PDB file of C-alpha atoms in Angstrom:
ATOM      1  CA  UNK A   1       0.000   0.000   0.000  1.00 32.00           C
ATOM      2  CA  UNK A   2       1.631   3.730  -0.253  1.00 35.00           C
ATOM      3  CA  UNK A   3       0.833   6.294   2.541  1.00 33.00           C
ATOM      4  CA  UNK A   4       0.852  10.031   2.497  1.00 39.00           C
ATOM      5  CA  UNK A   5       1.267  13.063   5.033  1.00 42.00           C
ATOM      6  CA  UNK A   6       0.129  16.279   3.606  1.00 42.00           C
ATOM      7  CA  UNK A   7       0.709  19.567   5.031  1.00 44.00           C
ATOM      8  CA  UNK A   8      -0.658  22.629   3.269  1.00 44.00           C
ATOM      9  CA  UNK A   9      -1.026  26.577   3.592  1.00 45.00           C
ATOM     10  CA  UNK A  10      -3.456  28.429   1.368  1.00 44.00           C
ATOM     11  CA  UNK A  11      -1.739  30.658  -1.052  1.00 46.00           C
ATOM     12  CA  UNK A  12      -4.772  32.374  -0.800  1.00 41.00           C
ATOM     13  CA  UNK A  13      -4.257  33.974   2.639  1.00 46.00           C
ATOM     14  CA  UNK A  14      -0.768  35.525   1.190  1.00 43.00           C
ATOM     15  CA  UNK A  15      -2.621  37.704  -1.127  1.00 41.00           C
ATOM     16  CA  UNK A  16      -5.577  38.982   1.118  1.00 38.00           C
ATOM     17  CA  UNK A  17      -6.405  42.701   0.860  1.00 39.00           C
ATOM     18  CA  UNK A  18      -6.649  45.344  -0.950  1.00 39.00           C
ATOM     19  CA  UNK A  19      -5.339  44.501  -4.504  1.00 43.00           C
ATOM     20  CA  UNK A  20      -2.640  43.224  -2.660  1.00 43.00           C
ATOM     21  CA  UNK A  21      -2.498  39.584  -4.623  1.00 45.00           C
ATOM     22  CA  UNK A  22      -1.575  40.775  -7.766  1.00 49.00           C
ATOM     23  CA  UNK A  23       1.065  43.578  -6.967  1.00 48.00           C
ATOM     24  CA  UNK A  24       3.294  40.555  -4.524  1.00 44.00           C
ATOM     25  CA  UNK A  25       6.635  39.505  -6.091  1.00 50.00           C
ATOM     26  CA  UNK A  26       7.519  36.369  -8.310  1.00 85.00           C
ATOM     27  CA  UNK A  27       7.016  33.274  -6.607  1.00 90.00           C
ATOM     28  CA  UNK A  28       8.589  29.967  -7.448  1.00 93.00           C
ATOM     29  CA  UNK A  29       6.873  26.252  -6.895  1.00 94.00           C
ATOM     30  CA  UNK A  30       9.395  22.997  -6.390  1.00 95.00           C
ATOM     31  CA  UNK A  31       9.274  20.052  -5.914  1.00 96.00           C
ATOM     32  CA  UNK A  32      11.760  17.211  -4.407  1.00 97.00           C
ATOM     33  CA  UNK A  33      11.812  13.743  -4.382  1.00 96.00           C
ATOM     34  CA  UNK A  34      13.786  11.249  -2.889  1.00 96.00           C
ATOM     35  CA  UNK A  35      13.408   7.002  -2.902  1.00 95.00           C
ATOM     36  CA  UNK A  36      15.863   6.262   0.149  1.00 96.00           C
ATOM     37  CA  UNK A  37      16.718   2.479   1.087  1.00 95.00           C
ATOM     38  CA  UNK A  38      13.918   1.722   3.789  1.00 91.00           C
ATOM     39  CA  UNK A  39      14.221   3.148   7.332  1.00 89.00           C
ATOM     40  CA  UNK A  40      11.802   2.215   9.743  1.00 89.00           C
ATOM     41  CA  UNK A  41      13.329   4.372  12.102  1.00 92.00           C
ATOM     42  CA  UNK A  42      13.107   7.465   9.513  1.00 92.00           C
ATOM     43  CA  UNK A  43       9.402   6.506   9.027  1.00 89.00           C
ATOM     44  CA  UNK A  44       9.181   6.993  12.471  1.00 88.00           C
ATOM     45  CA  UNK A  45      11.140  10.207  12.321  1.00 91.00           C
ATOM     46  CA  UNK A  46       8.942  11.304   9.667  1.00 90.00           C
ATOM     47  CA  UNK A  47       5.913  11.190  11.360  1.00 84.00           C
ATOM     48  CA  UNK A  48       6.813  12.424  14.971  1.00 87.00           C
ATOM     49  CA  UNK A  49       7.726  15.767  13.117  1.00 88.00           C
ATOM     50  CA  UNK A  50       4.511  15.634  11.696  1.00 82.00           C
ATOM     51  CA  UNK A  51       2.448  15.527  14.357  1.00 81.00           C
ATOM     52  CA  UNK A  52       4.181  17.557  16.600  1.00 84.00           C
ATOM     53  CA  UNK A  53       4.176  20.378  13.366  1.00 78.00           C
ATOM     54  CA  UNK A  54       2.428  23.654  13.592  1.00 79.00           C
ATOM     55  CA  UNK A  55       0.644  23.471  10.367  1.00 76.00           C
ATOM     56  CA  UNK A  56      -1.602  26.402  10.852  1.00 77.00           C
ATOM     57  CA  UNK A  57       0.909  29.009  10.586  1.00 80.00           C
ATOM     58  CA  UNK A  58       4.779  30.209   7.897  1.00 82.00           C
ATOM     59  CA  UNK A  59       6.485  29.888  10.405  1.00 85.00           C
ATOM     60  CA  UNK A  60       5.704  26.416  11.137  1.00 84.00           C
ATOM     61  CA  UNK A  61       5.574  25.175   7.617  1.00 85.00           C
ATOM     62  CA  UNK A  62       9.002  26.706   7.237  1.00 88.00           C
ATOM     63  CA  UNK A  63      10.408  25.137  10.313  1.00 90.00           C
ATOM     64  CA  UNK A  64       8.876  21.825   9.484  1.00 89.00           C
ATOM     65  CA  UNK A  65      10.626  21.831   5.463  1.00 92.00           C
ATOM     66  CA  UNK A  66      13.882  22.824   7.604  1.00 93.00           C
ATOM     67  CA  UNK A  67      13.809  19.840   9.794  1.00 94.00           C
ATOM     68  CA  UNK A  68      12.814  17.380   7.195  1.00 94.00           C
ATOM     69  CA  UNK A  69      15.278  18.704   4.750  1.00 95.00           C
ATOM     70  CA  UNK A  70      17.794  18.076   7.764  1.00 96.00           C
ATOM     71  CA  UNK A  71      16.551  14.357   8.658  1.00 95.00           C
ATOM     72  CA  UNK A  72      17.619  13.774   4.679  1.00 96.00           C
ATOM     73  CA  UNK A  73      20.274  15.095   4.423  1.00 96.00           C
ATOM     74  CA  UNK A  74      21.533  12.893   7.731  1.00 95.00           C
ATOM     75  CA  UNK A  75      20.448   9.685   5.368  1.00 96.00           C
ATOM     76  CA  UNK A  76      22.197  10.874   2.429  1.00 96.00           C
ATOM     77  CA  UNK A  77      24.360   7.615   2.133  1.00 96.00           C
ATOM     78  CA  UNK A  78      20.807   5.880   1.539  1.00 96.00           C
ATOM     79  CA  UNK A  79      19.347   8.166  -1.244  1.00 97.00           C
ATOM     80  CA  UNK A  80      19.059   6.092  -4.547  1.00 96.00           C
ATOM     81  CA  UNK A  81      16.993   7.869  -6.777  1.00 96.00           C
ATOM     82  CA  UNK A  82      14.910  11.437  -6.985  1.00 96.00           C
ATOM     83  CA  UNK A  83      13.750  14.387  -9.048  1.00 95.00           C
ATOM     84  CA  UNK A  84      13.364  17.941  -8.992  1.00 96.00           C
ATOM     85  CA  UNK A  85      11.422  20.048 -10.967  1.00 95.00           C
ATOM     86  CA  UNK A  86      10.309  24.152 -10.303  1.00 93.00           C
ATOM     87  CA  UNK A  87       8.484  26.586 -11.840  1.00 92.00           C
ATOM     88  CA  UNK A  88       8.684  30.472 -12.022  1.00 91.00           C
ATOM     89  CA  UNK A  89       5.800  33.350 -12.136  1.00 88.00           C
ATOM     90  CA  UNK A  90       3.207  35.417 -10.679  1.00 86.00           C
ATOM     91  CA  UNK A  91       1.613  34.505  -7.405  1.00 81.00           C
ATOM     92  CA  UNK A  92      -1.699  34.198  -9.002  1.00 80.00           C
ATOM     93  CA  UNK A  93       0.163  31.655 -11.274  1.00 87.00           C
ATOM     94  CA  UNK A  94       1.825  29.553  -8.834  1.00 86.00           C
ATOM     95  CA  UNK A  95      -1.345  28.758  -6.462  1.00 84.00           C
ATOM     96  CA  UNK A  96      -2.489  26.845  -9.450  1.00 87.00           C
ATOM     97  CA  UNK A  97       0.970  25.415 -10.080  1.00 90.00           C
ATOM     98  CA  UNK A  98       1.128  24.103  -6.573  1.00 89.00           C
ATOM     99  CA  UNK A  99      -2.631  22.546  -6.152  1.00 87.00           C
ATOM    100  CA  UNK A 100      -1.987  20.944  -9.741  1.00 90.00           C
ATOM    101  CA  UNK A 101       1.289  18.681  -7.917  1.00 91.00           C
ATOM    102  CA  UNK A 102      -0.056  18.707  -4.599  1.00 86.00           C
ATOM    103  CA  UNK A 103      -3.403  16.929  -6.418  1.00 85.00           C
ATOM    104  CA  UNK A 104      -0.548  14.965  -8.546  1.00 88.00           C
ATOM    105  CA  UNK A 105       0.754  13.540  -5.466  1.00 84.00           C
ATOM    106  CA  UNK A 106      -2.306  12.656  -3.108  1.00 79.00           C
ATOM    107  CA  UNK A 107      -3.439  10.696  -6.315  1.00 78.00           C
ATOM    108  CA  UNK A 108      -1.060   8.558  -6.094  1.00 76.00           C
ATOM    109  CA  UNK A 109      -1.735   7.639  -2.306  1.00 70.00           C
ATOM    110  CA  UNK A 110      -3.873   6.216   0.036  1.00 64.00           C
ATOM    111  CA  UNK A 111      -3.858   8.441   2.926  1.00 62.00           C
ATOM    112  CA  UNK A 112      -3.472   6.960   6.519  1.00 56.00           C
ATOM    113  CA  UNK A 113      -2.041   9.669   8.102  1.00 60.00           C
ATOM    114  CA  UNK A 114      -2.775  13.602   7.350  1.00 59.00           C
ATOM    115  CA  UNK A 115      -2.639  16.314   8.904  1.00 56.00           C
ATOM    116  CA  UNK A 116      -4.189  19.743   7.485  1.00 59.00           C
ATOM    117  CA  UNK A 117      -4.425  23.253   9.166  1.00 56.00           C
ATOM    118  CA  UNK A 118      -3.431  21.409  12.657  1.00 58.00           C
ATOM    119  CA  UNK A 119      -5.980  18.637  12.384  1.00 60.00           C
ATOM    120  CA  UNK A 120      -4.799  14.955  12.029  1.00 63.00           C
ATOM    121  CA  UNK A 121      -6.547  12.222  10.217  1.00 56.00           C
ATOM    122  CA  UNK A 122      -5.505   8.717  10.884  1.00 60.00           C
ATOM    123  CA  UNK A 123      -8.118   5.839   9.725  1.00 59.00           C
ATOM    124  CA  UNK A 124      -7.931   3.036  11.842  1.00 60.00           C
ATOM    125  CA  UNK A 125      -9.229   0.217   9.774  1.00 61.00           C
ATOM    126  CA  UNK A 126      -5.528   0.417   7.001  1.00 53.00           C
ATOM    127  CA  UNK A 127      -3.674  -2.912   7.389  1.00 59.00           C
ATOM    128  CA  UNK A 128       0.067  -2.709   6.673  1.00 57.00           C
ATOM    129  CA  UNK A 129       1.325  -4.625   3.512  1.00 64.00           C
ATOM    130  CA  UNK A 130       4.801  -6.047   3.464  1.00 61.00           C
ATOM    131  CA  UNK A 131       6.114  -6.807   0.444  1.00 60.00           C
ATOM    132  CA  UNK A 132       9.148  -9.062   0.076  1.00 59.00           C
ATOM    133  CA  UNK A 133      11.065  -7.323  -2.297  1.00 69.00           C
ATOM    134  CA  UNK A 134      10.497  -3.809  -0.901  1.00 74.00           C
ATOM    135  CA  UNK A 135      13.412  -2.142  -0.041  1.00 90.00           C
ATOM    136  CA  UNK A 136      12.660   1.807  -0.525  1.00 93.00           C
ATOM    137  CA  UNK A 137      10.964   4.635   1.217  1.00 93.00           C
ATOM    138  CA  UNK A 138       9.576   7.761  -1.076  1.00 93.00           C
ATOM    139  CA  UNK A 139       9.895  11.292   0.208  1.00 94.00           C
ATOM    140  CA  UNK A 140       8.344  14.462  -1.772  1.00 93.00           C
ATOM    141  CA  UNK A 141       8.647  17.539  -0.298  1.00 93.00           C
ATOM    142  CA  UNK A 142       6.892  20.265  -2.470  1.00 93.00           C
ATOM    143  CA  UNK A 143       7.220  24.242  -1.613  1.00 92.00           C
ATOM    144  CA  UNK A 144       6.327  27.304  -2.843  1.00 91.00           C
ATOM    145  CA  UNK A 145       7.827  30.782  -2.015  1.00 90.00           C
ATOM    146  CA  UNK A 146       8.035  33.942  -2.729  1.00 88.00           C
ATOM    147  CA  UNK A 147      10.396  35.334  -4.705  1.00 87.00           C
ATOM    148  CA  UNK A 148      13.237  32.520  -6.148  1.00 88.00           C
ATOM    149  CA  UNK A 149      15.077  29.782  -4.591  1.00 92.00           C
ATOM    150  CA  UNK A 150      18.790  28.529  -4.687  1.00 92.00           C
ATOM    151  CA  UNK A 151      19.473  27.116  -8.149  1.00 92.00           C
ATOM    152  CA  UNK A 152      19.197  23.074  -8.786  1.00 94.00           C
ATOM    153  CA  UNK A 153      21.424  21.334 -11.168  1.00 92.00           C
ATOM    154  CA  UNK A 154      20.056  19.074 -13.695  1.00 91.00           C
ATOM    155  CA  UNK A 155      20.837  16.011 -14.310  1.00 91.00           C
ATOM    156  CA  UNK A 156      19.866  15.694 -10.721  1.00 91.00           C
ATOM    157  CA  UNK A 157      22.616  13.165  -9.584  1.00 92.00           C
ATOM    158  CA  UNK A 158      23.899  12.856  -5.852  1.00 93.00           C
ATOM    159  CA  UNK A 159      25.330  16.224  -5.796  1.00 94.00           C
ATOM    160  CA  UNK A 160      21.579  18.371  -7.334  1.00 95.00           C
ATOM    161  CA  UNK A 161      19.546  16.466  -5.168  1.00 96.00           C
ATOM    162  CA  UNK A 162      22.156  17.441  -2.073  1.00 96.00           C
ATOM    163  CA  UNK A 163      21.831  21.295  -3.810  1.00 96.00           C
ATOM    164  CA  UNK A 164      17.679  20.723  -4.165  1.00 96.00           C
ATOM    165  CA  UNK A 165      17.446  19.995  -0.114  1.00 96.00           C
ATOM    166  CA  UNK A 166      19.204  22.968   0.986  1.00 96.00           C
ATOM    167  CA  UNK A 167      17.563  25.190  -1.399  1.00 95.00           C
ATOM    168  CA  UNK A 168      14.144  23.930  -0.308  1.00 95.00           C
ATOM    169  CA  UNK A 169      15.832  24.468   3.643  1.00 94.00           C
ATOM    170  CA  UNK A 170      16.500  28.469   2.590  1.00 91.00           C
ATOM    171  CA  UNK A 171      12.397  28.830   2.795  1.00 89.00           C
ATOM    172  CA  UNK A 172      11.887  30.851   5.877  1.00 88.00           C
ATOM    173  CA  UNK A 173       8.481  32.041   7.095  1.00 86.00           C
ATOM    174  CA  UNK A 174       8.865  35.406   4.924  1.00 85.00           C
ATOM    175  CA  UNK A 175       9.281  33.452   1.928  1.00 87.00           C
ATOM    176  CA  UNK A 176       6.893  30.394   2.688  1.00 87.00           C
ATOM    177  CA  UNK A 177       3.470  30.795   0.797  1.00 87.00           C
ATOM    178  CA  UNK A 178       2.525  26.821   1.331  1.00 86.00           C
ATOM    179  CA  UNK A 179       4.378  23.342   2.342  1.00 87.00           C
ATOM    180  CA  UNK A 180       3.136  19.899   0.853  1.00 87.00           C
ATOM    181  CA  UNK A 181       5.562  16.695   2.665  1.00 87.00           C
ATOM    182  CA  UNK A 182       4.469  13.264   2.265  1.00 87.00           C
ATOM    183  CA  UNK A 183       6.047   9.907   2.382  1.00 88.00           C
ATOM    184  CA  UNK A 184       5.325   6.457   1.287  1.00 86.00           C
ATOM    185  CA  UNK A 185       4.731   3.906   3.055  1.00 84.00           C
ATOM    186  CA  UNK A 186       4.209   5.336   5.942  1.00 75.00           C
ATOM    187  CA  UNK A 187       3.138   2.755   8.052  1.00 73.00           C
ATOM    188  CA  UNK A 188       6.357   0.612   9.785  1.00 76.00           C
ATOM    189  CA  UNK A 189       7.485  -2.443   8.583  1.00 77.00           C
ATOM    190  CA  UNK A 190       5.594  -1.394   4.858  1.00 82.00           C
ATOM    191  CA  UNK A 191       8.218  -0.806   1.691  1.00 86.00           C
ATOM    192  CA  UNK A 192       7.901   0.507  -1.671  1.00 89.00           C
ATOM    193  CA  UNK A 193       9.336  -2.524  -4.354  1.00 90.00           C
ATOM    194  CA  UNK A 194      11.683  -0.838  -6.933  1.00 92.00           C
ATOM    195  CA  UNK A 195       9.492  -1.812  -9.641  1.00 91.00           C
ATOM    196  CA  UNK A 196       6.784   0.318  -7.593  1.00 89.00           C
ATOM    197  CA  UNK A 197       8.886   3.169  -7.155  1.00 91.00           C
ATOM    198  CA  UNK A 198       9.526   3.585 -11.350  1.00 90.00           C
ATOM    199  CA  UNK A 199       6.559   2.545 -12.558  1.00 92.00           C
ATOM    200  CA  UNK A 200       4.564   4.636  -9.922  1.00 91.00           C
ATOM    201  CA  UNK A 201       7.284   7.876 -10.252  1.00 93.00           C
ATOM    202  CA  UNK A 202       9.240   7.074 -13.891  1.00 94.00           C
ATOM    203  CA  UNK A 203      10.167  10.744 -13.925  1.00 94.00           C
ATOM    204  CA  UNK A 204      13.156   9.439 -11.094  1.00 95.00           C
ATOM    205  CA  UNK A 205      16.862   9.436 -11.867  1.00 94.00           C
ATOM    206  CA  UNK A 206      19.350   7.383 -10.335  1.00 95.00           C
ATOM    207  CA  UNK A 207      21.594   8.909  -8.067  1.00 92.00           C
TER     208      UNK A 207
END
């Protein structure tokens, strides 16, 4: 089975007032992802910062990409494969941009753990599937800010998708118009099969 955490700000509340929405700087949307070798301790990990996460608020969302970014980068030597992609334009723009991959994403799970605007949904009646060949864990972590972020090479490789984590780390809650993180599985002892991982995400690239 696949899992997902979502964490979300409207875009919306950014651009409140007065004509405000259309006169606010260039905003970029990004998105991360990273199949790790399976942790059951980083699942773990994963979802204590979750639900200990103030989702309601920038400076939350921002401290909550920080610390995830920082629990990856600690479990570099396991990264295996991942992607990046961004996009660049008005703010109007880039609310669209970011519902269209946040939607992209959630399709592709079923949720057993979510939390949105400080609320946490956890259906109790999910039983864990182990697969025998599974060996990897997915993390996406999809952001968008104001203004741009820290340039990503492509190819991706070891080194872009060490460059994509620390650019999505130099959000702060200025600069943080909404946060999407999920993970699959995300339910312990549960592991994605590689021929999951690139049939479900064939846009990854080997590390």
């Amino acid at each position: 089975g696949v899992i997902a955490l979502s964490i979300i700000q409207g875009l919306r509340r950014a651009g409140s007032g007065g004509g405000a929405y259309d006169s606010l700087p260039e905003a970029e949307v990004a998105r991360l992802r990273l199949a790790l070798l399976y942790s059951p301790s980083l699942q773990r990990t994963l979802r204590r910062l979750a639900e200990k996460a103030d989702t309601e608020t920038t400076q939350g969302l921002a401290d909550l990409v920080d610390e995830v970014c920082v629990v990856l980068l600690r479990e570099q030597a396991a990264w295996r494969f991942g992607s990046y992609e961004s996009w660049k334009g008005s703010l109007r723009e880039a609310e669209g941009q970011f519902d269209r991959r946040m939607a992209e994403d959630r399709s592709k799970f079923v949720e057993t753990f979510r939390k949105f605007e400080g609320k946490v949904e956890a259906p109790g009646d999910y039983t864990p599937k182990a697969e025998p060949d599974g060996r990897y864990l997915l993390v996406s972590i999809l952001v968008a800010a104001h203004g741009t972020l820290p340039p990503v090479p492509l190819p991706l490789r070891e080194a872009g998708a060490k460059a994509a984590v620390m650019a999505l780390s130099a959000t702060t809650p200025v600069t943080t118009l909404a946060a999407y993180i999920s993970w699959t599985p995300e339910a312990e002892g549960e592991s994605l099969t590689e021929q999951d991982l690139l049939t479900g995400w064939p846009e990854l690239e080997l590390l």
